[in-house]
Amino acid sequence: MKSKPLLIGIAIAAALMVAGAAWFMVYQQPVPAGTPTRKESVQKPSPQAAQPENAVTIRLFQVSDQGVAEVQRSVQSDPSPVRLAENIVAEYLKTLPKGAEEPKLLGIFRDREGLFYIDLSGAFRAQLAGSDTAREHSVLKALVLSVTANIPAAQDVRILIDGKEVSSLGGHIPLLAPLRALADQESAGNPKQR
């Protein structure tokens, strides 16, 4: 009789050890190159939090009639490149035209090679529905430049919509590859612009 509870205890202990070993093997494996390694929560800077000693001046790029224009803005400084990127993208999203639903930053991930994955809500894609190639190019270029011009650790940028890869936003510019090369191209129909 006394051996039955002992056997049950040993079986439970063995099951816990197997579960612990399985967890360790699954969650403690090295992350393959090219996959996001961390997700930090989106922290939108509040006007009260942006004090002069905590603020940094950034080069923000926004869509203009001539393509992409550079302006200077202050955002909350953060030693984490991912959190600084979140502050920059939040500021960039404020420059977009107001629509029925405003685009939201869902998160930013960074892999080991410095590729920043920017996850935006579906409203970002909806804003480009029916737009031409030049507009889609300018919106993406301004976003990519805003991140890469201010964060040396940002080697390249990828865009996700609602946590998923999409082939394009408006059907013109492919998004299944990093976008830094896009920043060096001129928009269709707008030669000699930034």
PDB file of C-alpha atoms in Angstrom, residues 11-77:
ATOM      1  CA  ALA A  11       6.147   9.134 -11.824  1.00  0.00           C
ATOM      2  CA  ILE A  12       5.164  12.780 -11.241  1.00  0.00           C
ATOM      3  CA  ALA A  13       8.776  13.774 -10.554  1.00  0.00           C
ATOM      4  CA  ALA A  14       9.927  11.991 -13.725  1.00  0.00           C
ATOM      5  CA  ALA A  15       7.192  13.699 -15.774  1.00  0.00           C
ATOM      6  CA  LEU A  16       8.250  17.108 -14.425  1.00  0.00           C
ATOM      7  CA  MET A  17      11.887  16.405 -15.280  1.00  0.00           C
ATOM      8  CA  VAL A  18      10.954  15.387 -18.846  1.00  0.00           C
ATOM      9  CA  ALA A  19       8.763  18.496 -19.223  1.00  0.00           C
ATOM     10  CA  GLY A  20      11.589  20.701 -17.915  1.00  0.00           C
ATOM     11  CA  ALA A  21      14.097  19.146 -20.302  1.00  0.00           C
ATOM     12  CA  ALA A  22      11.684  19.588 -23.222  1.00  0.00           C
ATOM     13  CA  TRP A  23      11.110  23.240 -22.296  1.00  0.00           C
ATOM     14  CA  PHE A  24      14.842  23.843 -22.087  1.00  0.00           C
ATOM     15  CA  MET A  25      15.468  22.237 -25.476  1.00  0.00           C
ATOM     16  CA  VAL A  26      12.683  24.207 -27.200  1.00  0.00           C
ATOM     17  CA  TYR A  27      13.083  27.632 -25.622  1.00  0.00           C
ATOM     18  CA  GLN A  28      16.803  27.774 -24.946  1.00  0.00           C
ATOM     19  CA  GLN A  29      18.011  26.858 -28.438  1.00  0.00           C
ATOM     20  CA  PRO A  30      20.068  29.515 -30.245  1.00  0.00           C
ATOM     21  CA  VAL A  31      17.941  31.655 -32.557  1.00  0.00           C
ATOM     22  CA  PRO A  32      18.818  31.179 -36.247  1.00  0.00           C
ATOM     23  CA  ALA A  33      20.225  34.221 -38.034  1.00  0.00           C
ATOM     24  CA  GLY A  34      17.620  36.431 -39.638  1.00  0.00           C
ATOM     25  CA  THR A  35      14.819  35.787 -37.129  1.00  0.00           C
ATOM     26  CA  PRO A  36      13.565  38.396 -34.693  1.00  0.00           C
ATOM     27  CA  THR A  37      15.094  37.867 -31.255  1.00  0.00           C
ATOM     28  CA  ARG A  38      13.150  40.271 -29.107  1.00  0.00           C
ATOM     29  CA  LYS A  39       9.981  42.216 -28.902  1.00  0.00           C
ATOM     30  CA  GLU A  40       9.746  45.198 -26.673  1.00  0.00           C
ATOM     31  CA  SER A  41       6.503  46.802 -25.707  1.00  0.00           C
ATOM     32  CA  VAL A  42       5.370  49.870 -27.571  1.00  0.00           C
ATOM     33  CA  GLN A  43       5.818  52.909 -25.409  1.00  0.00           C
ATOM     34  CA  LYS A  44       4.385  56.027 -26.920  1.00  0.00           C
ATOM     35  CA  PRO A  45       6.147  59.133 -25.669  1.00  0.00           C
ATOM     36  CA  SER A  46       3.852  61.425 -23.748  1.00  0.00           C
ATOM     37  CA  PRO A  47       4.195  65.205 -24.048  1.00  0.00           C
ATOM     38  CA  GLN A  48       5.023  65.469 -20.338  1.00  0.00           C
ATOM     39  CA  ALA A  49       7.756  62.810 -20.559  1.00  0.00           C
ATOM     40  CA  ALA A  50       9.617  64.560 -23.376  1.00  0.00           C
ATOM     41  CA  GLN A  51      11.725  66.839 -21.202  1.00  0.00           C
ATOM     42  CA  PRO A  52      14.768  68.576 -22.713  1.00  0.00           C
ATOM     43  CA  GLU A  53      17.271  66.317 -20.908  1.00  0.00           C
ATOM     44  CA  ASN A  54      15.418  63.181 -22.092  1.00  0.00           C
ATOM     45  CA  ALA A  55      14.775  64.365 -25.643  1.00  0.00           C
ATOM     46  CA  VAL A  56      16.859  63.825 -28.731  1.00  0.00           C
ATOM     47  CA  THR A  57      16.528  65.665 -32.034  1.00  0.00           C
ATOM     48  CA  ILE A  58      15.965  63.311 -34.940  1.00  0.00           C
ATOM     49  CA  ARG A  59      15.805  63.595 -38.693  1.00  0.00           C
ATOM     50  CA  LEU A  60      12.220  62.693 -39.529  1.00  0.00           C
ATOM     51  CA  PHE A  61      11.265  62.089 -43.136  1.00  0.00           C
ATOM     52  CA  GLN A  62       7.712  62.670 -44.284  1.00  0.00           C
ATOM     53  CA  VAL A  63       5.777  62.536 -47.523  1.00  0.00           C
ATOM     54  CA  SER A  64       5.534  65.854 -49.354  1.00  0.00           C
ATOM     55  CA  ASP A  65       4.285  67.012 -52.752  1.00  0.00           C
ATOM     56  CA  GLN A  66       7.835  66.611 -54.073  1.00  0.00           C
ATOM     57  CA  GLY A  67       8.293  63.116 -52.636  1.00  0.00           C
ATOM     58  CA  VAL A  68      10.050  62.950 -49.265  1.00  0.00           C
ATOM     59  CA  ALA A  69      11.037  65.928 -47.120  1.00  0.00           C
ATOM     60  CA  GLU A  70      13.261  66.000 -44.043  1.00  0.00           C
ATOM     61  CA  VAL A  71      12.229  67.808 -40.871  1.00  0.00           C
ATOM     62  CA  GLN A  72      13.708  67.917 -37.381  1.00  0.00           C
ATOM     63  CA  ARG A  73      11.679  66.659 -34.441  1.00  0.00           C
ATOM     64  CA  SER A  74      12.324  65.866 -30.806  1.00  0.00           C
ATOM     65  CA  VAL A  75      11.483  62.454 -29.425  1.00  0.00           C
ATOM     66  CA  GLN A  76      12.139  60.800 -26.109  1.00  0.00           C
ATOM     67  CA  SER A  77      15.675  59.472 -25.994  1.00  0.00           C
TER      68      SER A  77
END
